[in-house]
Coordinates of C-alpha atoms and ligand atoms in Angstrom, one line a residue:
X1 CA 33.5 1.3 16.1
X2 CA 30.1 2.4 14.7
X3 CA 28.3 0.6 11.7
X4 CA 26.1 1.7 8.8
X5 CA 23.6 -0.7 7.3
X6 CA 23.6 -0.6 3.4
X7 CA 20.3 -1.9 2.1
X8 CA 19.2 -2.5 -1.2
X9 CA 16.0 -4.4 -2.4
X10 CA 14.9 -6.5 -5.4
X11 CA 11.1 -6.5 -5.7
X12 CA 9.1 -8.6 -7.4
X13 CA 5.5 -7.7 -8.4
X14 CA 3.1 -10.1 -9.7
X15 CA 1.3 -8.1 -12.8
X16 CA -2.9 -8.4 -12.5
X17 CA -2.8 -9.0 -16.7
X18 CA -5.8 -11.1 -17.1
X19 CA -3.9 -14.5 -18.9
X20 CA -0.3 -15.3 -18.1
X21 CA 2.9 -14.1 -19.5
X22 CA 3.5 -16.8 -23.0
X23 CA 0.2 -18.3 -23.5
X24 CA -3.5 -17.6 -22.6
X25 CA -3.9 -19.4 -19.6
X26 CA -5.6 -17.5 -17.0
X27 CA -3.8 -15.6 -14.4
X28 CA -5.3 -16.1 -11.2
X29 CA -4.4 -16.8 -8.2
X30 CA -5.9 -19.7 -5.3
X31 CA -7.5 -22.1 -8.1
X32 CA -7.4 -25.9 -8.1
X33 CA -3.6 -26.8 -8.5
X34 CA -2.7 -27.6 -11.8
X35 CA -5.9 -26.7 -13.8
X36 CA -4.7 -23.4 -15.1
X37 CA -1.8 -24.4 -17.2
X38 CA -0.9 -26.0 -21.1
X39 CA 2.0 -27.3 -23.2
X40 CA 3.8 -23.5 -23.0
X41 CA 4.1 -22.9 -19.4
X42 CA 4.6 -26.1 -18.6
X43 CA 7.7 -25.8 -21.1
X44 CA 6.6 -28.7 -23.5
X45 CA 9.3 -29.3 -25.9
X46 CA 8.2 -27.7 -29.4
X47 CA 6.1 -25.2 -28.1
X48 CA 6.6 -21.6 -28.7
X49 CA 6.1 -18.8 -26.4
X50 CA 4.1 -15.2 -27.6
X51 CA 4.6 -12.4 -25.5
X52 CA 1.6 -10.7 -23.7
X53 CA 1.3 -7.0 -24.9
X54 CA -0.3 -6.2 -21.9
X55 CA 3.1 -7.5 -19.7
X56 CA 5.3 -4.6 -21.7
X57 CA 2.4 -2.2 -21.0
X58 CA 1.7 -2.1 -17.1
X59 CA 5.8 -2.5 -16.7
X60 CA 6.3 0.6 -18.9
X61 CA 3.9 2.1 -17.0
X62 CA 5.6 1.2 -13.6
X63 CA 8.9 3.0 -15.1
X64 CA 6.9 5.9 -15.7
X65 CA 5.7 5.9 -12.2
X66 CA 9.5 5.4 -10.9
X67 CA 10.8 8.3 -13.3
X68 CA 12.8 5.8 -15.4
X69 CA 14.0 6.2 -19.1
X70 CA 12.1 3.4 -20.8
X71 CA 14.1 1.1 -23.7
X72 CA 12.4 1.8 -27.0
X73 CA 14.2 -1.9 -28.0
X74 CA 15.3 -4.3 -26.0
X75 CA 14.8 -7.8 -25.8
X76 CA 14.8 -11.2 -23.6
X77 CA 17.0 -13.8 -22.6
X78 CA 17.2 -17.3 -20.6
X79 CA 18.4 -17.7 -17.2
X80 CA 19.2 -21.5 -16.5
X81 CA 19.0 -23.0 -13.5
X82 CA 17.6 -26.3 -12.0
X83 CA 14.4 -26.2 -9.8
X84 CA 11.2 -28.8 -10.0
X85 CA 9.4 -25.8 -10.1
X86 CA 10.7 -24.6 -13.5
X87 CA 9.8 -27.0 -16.0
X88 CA 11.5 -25.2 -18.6
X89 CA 14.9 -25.3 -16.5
X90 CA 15.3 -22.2 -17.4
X91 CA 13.3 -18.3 -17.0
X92 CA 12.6 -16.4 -19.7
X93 CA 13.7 -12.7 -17.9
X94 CA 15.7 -9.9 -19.4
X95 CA 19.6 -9.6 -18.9
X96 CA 22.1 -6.4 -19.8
X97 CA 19.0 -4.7 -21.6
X98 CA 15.9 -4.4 -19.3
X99 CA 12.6 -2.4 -20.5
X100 CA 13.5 0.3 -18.2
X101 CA 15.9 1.6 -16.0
X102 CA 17.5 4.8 -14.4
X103 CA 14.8 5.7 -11.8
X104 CA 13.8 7.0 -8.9
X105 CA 11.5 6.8 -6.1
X106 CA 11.1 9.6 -2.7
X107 CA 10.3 8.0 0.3
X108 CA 9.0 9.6 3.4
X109 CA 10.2 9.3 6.7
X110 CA 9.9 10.8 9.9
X111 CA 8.7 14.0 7.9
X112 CA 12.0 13.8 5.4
X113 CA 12.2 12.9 1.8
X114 CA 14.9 11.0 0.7
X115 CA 15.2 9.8 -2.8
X116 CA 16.2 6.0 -3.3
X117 CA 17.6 5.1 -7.1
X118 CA 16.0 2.6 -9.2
X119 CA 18.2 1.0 -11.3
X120 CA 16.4 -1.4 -13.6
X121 CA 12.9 -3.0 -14.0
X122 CA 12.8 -5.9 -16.1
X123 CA 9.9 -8.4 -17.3
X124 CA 10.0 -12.2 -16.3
X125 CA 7.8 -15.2 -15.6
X126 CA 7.3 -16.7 -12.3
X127 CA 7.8 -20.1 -11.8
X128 CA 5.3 -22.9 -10.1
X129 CA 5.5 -23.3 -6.1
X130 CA 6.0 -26.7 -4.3
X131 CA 3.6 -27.8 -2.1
X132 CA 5.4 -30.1 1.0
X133 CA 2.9 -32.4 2.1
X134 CA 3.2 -34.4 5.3
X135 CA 0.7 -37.5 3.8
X136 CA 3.2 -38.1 0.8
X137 CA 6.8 -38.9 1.4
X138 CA 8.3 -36.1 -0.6
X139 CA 6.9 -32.8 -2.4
X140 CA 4.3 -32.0 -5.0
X141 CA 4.6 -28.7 -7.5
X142 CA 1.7 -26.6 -8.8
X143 CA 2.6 -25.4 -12.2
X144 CA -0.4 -22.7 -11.9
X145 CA 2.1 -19.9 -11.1
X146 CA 4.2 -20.9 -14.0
X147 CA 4.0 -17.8 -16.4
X148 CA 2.1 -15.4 -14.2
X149 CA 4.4 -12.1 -15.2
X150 CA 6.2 -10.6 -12.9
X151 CA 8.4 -7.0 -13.2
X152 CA 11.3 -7.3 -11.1
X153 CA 12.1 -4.0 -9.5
X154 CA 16.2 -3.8 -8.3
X155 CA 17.1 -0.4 -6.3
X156 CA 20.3 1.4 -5.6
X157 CA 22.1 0.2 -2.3
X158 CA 20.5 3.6 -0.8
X159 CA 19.1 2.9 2.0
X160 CA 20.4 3.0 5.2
X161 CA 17.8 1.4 7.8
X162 CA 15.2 -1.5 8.0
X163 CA 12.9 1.6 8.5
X164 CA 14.3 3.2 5.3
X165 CA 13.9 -0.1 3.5
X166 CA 10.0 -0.4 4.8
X167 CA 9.2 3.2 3.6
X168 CA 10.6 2.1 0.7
X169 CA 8.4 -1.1 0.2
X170 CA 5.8 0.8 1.3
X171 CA 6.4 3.8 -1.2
X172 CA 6.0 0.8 -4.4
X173 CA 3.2 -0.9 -3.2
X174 CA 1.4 2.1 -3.4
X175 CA 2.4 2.8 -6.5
X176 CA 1.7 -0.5 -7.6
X177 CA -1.6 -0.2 -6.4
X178 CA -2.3 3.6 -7.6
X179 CA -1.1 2.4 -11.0
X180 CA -3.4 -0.8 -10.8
X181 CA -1.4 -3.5 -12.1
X182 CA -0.8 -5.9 -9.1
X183 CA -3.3 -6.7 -6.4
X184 CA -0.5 -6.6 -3.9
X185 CA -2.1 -8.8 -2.0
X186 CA 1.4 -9.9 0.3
X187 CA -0.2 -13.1 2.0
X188 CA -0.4 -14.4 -1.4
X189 CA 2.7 -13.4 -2.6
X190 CA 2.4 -11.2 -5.1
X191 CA 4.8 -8.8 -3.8
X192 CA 8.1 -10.6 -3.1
X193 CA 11.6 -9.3 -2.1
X194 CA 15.1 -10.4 -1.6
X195 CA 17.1 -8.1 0.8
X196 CA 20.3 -7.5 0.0
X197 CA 22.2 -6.2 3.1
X198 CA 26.0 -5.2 4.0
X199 CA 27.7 -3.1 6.7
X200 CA 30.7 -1.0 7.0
X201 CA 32.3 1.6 9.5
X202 CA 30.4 5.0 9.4
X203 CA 32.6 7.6 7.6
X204 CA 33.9 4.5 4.8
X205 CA 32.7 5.5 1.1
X206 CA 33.3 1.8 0.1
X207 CA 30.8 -0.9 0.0
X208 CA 31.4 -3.9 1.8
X209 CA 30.4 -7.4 1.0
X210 CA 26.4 -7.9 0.8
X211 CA 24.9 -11.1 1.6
X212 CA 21.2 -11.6 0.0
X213 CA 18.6 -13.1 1.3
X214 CA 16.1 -14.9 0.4
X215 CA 12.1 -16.3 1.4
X216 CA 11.0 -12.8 3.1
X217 CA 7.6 -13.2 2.7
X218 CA 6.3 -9.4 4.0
X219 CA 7.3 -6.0 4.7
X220 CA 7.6 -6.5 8.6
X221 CA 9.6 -9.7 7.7
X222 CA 12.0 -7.7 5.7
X223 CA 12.4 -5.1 8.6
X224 CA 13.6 -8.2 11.2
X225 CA 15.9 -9.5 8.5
X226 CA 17.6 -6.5 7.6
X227 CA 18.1 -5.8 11.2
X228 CA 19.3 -9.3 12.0
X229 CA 21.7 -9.4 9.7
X230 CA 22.9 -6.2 9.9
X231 CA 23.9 -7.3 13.4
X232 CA 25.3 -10.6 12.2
X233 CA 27.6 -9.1 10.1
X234 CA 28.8 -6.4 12.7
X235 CA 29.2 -9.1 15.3
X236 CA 31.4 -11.0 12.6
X237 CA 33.8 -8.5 11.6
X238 CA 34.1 -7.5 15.6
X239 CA 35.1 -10.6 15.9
X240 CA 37.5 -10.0 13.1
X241 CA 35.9 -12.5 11.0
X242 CA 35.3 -11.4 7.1
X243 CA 32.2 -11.4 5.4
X244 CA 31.5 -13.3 2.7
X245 CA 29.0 -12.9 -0.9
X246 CA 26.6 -15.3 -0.4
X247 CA 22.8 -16.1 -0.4
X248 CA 20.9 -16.9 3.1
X249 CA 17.3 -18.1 3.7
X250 CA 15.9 -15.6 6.1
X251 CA 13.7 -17.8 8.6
X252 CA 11.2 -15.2 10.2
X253 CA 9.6 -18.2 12.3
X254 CA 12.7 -18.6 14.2
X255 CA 14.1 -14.8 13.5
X256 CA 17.3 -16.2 11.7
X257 CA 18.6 -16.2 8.4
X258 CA 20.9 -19.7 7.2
X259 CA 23.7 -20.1 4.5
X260 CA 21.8 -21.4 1.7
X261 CA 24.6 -21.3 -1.2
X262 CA 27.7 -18.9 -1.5
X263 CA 26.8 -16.3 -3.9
X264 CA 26.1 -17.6 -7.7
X265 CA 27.3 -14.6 -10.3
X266 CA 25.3 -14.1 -13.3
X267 CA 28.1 -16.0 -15.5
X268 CA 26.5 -19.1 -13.3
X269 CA 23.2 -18.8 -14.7
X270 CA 24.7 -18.5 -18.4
X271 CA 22.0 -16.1 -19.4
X272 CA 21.4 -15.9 -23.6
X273 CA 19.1 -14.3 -25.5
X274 CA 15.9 -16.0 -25.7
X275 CA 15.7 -17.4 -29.7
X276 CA 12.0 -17.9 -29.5
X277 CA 10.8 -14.8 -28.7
X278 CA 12.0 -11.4 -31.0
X279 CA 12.9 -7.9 -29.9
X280 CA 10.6 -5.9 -28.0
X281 CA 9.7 -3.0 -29.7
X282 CA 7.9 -0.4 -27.7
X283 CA 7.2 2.5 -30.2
X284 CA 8.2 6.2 -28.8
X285 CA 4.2 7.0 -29.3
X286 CA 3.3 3.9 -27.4
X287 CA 5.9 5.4 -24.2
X288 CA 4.1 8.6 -24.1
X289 CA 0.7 6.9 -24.1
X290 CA 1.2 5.2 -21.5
X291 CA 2.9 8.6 -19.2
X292 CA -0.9 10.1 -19.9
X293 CA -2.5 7.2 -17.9
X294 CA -0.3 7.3 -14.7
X295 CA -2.7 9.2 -12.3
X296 CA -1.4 11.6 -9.8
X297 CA 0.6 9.5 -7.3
X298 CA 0.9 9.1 -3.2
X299 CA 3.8 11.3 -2.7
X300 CA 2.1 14.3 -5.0
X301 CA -0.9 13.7 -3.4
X302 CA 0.3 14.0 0.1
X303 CA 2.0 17.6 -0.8
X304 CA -1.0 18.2 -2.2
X305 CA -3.1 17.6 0.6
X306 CA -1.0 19.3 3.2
X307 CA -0.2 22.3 1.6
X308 CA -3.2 23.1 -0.6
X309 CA -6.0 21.2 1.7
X310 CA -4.3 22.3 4.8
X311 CA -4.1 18.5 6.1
X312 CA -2.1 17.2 9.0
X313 CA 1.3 15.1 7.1
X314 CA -0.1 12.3 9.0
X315 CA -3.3 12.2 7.9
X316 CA -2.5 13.5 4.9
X317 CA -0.2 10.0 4.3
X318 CA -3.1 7.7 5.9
X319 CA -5.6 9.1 3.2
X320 CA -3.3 8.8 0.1
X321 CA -1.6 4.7 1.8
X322 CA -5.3 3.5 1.1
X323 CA -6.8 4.0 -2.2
X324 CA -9.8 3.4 -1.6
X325 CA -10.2 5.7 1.3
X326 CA -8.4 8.1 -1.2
X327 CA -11.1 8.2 -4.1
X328 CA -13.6 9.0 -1.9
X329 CA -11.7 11.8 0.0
X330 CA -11.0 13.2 -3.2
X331 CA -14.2 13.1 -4.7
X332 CA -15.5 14.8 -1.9
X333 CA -13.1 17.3 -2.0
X334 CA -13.8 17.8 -5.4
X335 CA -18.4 18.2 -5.0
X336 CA -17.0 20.3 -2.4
X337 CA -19.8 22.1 -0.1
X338 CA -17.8 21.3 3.4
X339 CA -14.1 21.8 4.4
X340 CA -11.8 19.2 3.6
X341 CA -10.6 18.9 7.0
X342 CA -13.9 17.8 8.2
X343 CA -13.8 15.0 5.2
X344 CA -10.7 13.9 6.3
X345 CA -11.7 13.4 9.8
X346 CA -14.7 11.7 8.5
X347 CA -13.3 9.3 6.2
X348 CA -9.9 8.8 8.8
X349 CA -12.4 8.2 11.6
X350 CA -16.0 6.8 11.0
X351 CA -15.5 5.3 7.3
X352 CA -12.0 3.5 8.3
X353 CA -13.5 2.1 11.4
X354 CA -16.5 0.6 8.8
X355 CA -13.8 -0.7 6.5
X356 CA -11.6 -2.4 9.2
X357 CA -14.6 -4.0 11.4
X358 CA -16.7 -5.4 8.1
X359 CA -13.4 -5.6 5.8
X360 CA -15.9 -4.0 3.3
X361 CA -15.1 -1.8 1.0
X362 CA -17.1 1.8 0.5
X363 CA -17.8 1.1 -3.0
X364 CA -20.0 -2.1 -1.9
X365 CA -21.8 0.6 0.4
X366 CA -25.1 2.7 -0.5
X367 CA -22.5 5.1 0.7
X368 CA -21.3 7.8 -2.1
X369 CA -19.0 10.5 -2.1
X370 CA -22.6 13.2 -2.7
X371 CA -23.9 11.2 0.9
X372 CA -20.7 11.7 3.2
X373 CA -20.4 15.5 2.0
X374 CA -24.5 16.0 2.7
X375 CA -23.8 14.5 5.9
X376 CA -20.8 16.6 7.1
X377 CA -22.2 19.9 5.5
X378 CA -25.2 19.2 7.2
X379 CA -23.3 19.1 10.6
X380 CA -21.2 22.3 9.4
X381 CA -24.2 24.2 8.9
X382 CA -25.4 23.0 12.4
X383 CA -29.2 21.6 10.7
X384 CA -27.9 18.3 12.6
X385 CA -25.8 17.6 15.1
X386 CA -22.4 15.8 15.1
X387 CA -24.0 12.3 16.2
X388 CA -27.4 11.8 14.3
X389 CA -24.3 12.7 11.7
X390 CA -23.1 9.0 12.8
X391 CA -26.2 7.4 13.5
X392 CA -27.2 8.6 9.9
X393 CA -24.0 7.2 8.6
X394 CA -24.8 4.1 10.1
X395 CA -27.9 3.8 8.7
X396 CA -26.3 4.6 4.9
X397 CA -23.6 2.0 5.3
X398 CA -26.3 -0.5 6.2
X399 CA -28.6 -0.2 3.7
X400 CA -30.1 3.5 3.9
X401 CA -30.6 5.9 1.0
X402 CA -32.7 8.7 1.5
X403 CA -31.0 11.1 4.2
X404 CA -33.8 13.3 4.4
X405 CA -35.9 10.9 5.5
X406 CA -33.9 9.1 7.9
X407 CA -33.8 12.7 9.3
X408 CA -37.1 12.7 9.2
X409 CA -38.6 9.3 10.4
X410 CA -35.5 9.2 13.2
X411 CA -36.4 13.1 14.4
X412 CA -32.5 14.1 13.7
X413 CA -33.0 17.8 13.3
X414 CA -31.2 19.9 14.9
X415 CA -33.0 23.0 16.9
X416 CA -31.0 25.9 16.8
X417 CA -33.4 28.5 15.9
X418 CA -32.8 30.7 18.9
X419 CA -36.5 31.8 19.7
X420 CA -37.3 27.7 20.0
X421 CA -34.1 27.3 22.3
X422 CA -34.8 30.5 24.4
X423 CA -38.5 28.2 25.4
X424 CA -36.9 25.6 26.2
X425 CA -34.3 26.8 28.4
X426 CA -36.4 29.0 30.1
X427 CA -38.7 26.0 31.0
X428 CA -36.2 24.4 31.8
X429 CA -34.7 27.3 34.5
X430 CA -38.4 27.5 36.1
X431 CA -38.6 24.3 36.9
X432 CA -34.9 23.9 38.2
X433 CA -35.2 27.1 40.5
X434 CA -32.7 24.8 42.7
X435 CA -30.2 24.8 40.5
X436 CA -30.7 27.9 39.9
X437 CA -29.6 29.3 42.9
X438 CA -27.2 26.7 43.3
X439 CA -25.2 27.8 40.6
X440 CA -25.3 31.8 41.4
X441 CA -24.2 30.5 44.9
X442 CA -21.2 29.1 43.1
X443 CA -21.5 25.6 42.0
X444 CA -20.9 25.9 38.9
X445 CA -21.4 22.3 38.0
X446 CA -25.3 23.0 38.1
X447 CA -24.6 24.5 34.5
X448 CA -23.6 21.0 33.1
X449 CA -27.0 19.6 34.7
X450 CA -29.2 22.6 33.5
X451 CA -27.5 22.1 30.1
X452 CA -28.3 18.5 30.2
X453 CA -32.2 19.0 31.2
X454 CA -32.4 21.5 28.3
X455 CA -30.8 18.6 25.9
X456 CA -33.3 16.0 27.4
X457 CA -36.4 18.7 27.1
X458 CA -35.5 18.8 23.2
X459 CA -35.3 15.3 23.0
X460 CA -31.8 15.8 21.6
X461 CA -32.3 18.2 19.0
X462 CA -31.5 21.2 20.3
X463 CA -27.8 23.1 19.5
X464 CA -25.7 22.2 22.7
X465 CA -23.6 25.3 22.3
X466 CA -26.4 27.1 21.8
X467 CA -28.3 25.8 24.8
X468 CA -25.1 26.1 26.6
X469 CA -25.2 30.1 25.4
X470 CA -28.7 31.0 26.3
X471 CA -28.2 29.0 29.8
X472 CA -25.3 31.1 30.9
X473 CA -26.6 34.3 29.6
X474 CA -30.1 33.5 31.6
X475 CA -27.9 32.5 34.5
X476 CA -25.3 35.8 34.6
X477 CA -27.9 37.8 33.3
Ligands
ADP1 P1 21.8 -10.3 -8.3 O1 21.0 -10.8 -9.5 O2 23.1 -10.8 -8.2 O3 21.0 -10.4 -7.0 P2 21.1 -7.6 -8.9 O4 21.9 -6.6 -9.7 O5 19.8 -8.1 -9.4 O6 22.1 -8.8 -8.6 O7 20.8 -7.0 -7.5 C1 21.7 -6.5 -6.7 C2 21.0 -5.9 -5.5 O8 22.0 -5.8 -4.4 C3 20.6 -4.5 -5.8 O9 19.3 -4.2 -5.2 C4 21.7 -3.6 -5.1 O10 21.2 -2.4 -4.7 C5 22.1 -4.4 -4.0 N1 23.5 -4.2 -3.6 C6 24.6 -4.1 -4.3 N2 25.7 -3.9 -3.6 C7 25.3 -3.9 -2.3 C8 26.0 -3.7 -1.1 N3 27.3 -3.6 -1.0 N4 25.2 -3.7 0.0 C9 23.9 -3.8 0.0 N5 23.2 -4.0 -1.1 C10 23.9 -4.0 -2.3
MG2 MG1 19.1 -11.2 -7.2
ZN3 ZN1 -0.2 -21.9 -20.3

C-alpha cells in the first residue's frame, strides 16, 4: 500500500523586544546565568505581571506578514504544568482566543507554490533552561530565559513532505527576519518547533493519528524526524499495529525519536484566564499601523525579481533568503547605472564569497551600494576590465575608498581605444613573424599566444576581445 505523510508544525519564535515579556529585565541572550531576572519572572508570590506593548506589536505584525485576521480583543490565560524550569508552575500563553489567526503562508518548491494555512499565532513567555552538569550530582536551571516572549506560530496539517515542511520553516524565518523581530539565530534557539507528523494510505481524506515530537533543535533536524517517523508509523500499521496520540523526544544524535508521554489534551493543562493581566485591546487604527510597516516580503520579492529584473528563480530566491545580500542588491538596482543581472552575479558571487570566508557583514565594509554599481558599470562600459573589477573589490572590502585612485595608483585602466590597441598588436605581429606564419599555415593555437603577447605588451590593460579582434583581422586580412 502507498503512504502520505501529513505534517504540521508549531513554531516558536523568540521576539528581539529589548526587556522581556512581564517586567523590564533585559532580553538577551548568552549572559551570566541568572543575572537577568527579578521577583516577576521568577514568579515571586505577590508580584504582578505588566504586559510589554512592544510583544502585541511585532506579533500583530507577524499576522500581517502571514495574511491573518488580527483579534481586536482578546486576552490571556494560564497553562499549568510542573517543570523546574517554570517557577510560576504555570505559562502565561493565550488559549481559545489568540491575537491572530486565519492565515496563510506560499512556499516554494521545486519551482511550485503551494499555500500552507496558518491557523493561529498566539503570545507566550518562555520558560528558563536547565543546565545538566556532570561536576554536580543533579541539574541546575537558568531563569534568564524566563519571560523572554515568544509568538507561537501553529500551521494547518498541509504539508505533505519533510521537504515541504523545510520550505516551510524556511519561508518564516525569512519573514521573521524581513519583519525584524527575532534574530533567528537557530543555534541559540530562538526558533524552536515541535513536528507534528501522521500517515495514512494515499487516496484516504481522513487524518490519522499524529504523534508530536518534541527537542528538534533545527531545520535539518526537523527534515530527519519527519522522515523517521513517517517511516515508523508506516512500518507499524504494516505490521498491523495502530498508532497512537502521543508525544516523542526526537533524538537527532542517535536519528531516533522515544515515547516521552502519551498525548496530554489541553483539558490536562486546565488552562484559565490569566486574572492578573486584563484584555488586550489592540485598537483597529493601531492594526493598520502596523500593515504600513511590513516591508515588501521574500516571496514578492522573488516574483519581482524574476519577472521584472529578469533574474534566474534560483538566484532570484538566493538574493531575497539573505537579507543582507538583499538591501544591497536592491539598492543597487534602485541607483541603477548597470543591469541588474550583472548586480546579481556580483553580489551572488564575489560579495557572498566575502560574507562566508570573513562571516562579515557588508554593512561593516567601506563597501556601499554607489561602490559595487561604479564597479560593475565601470566593467560594462569596458573603462576596466572584469578582474581589476575584483582586485578593486578587494581593495574596498579591505579598507579602500577612493576607486579612482586605486585605478589610478594600481594602473587598472582598461585600453580599448582602438588606435592604442591597433600599436600594440601590430608590434606585437612584427616581432612574432613565426607565429605568424604558423597560424596562416593552420595552427590556429598561435592566435591564443599572439593574443596573450598583446595582453602582456599592455601590461594587462588592453580590451581582450578587442585585441582578440584586431589580431584576427591582421591575421585573415
Ligand atoms: P497541541 O497544543 O495539542 O500540540 P495545537 O493545536 O497547538 O495542539 O497543534 C496541533 C498541531 O498538530 C498543528 O500544527 C496541526 O497542524 C497538527 N496536526 C493536527 N492534526 C494532525 C494530523 N492528523 N497529522 C499531522 N499533524 C496534525
Ligand atoms: Mg503543541
Ligand atoms: Zn524579570
Amino acid at each position: 500500500m502507498e503512504y502520505e505523510t501529513i505534517v504540521g508544525l508549531e513554531v516558536h519564535a523568540e521576539l528581539n523586544t529589548k526587556t522581556k515579556i512581564y517586567c523590564n529585565c533585559k532580553n538577551a541572550f548568552g549572559l551570566e546565568v541568572n543575572t537577568q531576572i527579578c521577583p516577576i519572572c521568577t514568579g515571586m508570590p505577590g508580584t504582578l505581571p505588566t504586559l510589554n506593548e512592544k510583544v502585541v506589536e511585532y506579533a500583530v505584525k507577524m499576522g500581517h506578514a502571514t495574511n491573518c485576521s488580527i483579534n481586536n480583543v482578546c486576552k490571556q490565560d494560564r497553562k499549568n504544568y510542573f517543570y523546574p524550569d517554570l517557577p510560576k508552575a504555570y505559562q502565561i500563553s493565550q488559549a481559545d482566543i489568540p491575537l491572530c489567526e486565519h492565515g496563510y503562508v506560499d512556499i516554494m518548491l521545486n519551482g511550485e507554490e503551494k499555500r500552507i494555512g496558518i491557523t493561529r499565532i498566539h503570545i507566550e513567555e518562555d520558560a528558563g533552561k536547565m543546565l545538566h552538569n556532570d561536576a554536580f550530582q543533579g541539574s541546575l536551571v537558568d531563569f534568564n530565559r524566563c519571560g523572554v516572549p515568544l509568538i507561537e506560530i501553529v500551521s494547518e496539517p498541509d504539508m505533505r513532505s519533510s521537504a515541504e515542511a523545510k520550505a516551510y520553516l524556511d519561508t518564516l524565518k525569512s519573514i521573521l527576519q524581513y519583519i525584524d523581530i527575532s534574530d533567528c539565530k537557530m543555534e541559540q534557539g530562538s526558533i524552536r518547533c515541535d513536528v507534528n507528523v501522521s500517515v495514512r494510505p494515499k487516496g484516504s481524506t481522513e487524518f490519522g493519528k499524529r504523534v508530536e515530537m518534541k527537542n528538534v533543535n533545527s531545520f535539518s533536524g526537523a527534515m530527519r524526524a519527519i522522515d523517521y517517523e513517517s517511516n515508523r508509523q508506516i512500518e507499524a500499521l504494516e505490521r498491523g499495529e495502530e498508532i497512537n496520540q502521543e508525544t516523542r523526544r526526537w533524538d537527532d544524535a542517535k536519528g531516533q525519536n522515544f515515547l516521552l508521554r502519551s498525548k496530554e489534551d489541553a483539558q490536562d493543562y486546565r488552562y484559565f484566564p490569566e486574572p492578573d493581566l486584563g484584555t488586550i485591546y489592540v485598537p483597529k487604527e493601531r492594526v493598520e499601523e502596523l500593515k504600513k510597516q511590513i516591508p515588501e516580503l521574500p516571496n514578492a520579492k522573488i516574483k519581482r525579481y524574476v519577472k521584472e529584473l529578469g533574474l534566474s528563480q534560483t538566484d532570484a530566491e538566493l538574493i531575497a533568503e539573505n537579507l543582507p545580500r538583499c538591501r544591497l542588491f536592491d539598492e543597487c538596482v534602485k541607483l541603477g547605472g548597470c543591469s541588474a543581472k550583472n548586480v546579481s552575479n556580483w553580489v551572488l558571487a564575489d560579495v557572498s564569497k566575502y560574507m562566508n570566508e570573513t562571516g562579515k557583514d557588508i554593512a561593516e565594509t567601506n563597501l556601499t551600494a554607489e561602490k559595487l554599481v561604479k564597479i560593475i558599470s565601470l566593467i560594462e562600459s569596458e573603462k576596466i576590465s572584469n578582474n581589476s573589477g575584483k582586485i578593486i573589490f578587494e581593495e574596498i572590502v579591505n579598507g579602500g575608498d577612493d576607486i579612482d585612485k586605486i585605478i589610478e595608483d594600481k594602473g587598472l585602466a582598461q585600453i580599448s581605444d582602438d588606435s592604442a590597441i591597433e600599436k600594440i598588436v601590430n608590434d606585437v605581429l612584427a616581432a612574432n613573424q613565426k607565429s605568424v606564419d604558423d597560424y596562416r599555415g593552420g595552427k590556429t593555437n598561435a592566435l591564443g599566444f599572439l593574443v596573450g603577447q598583446c595582453m602582456k605588451a599592455s601590461k594587462g590593460q588592453a580590451n581582450p576581445a578587442k585585441c582578440k579582434e584586431l589580431v584576427l583581422k591582421y591575421l585573415n586580412g
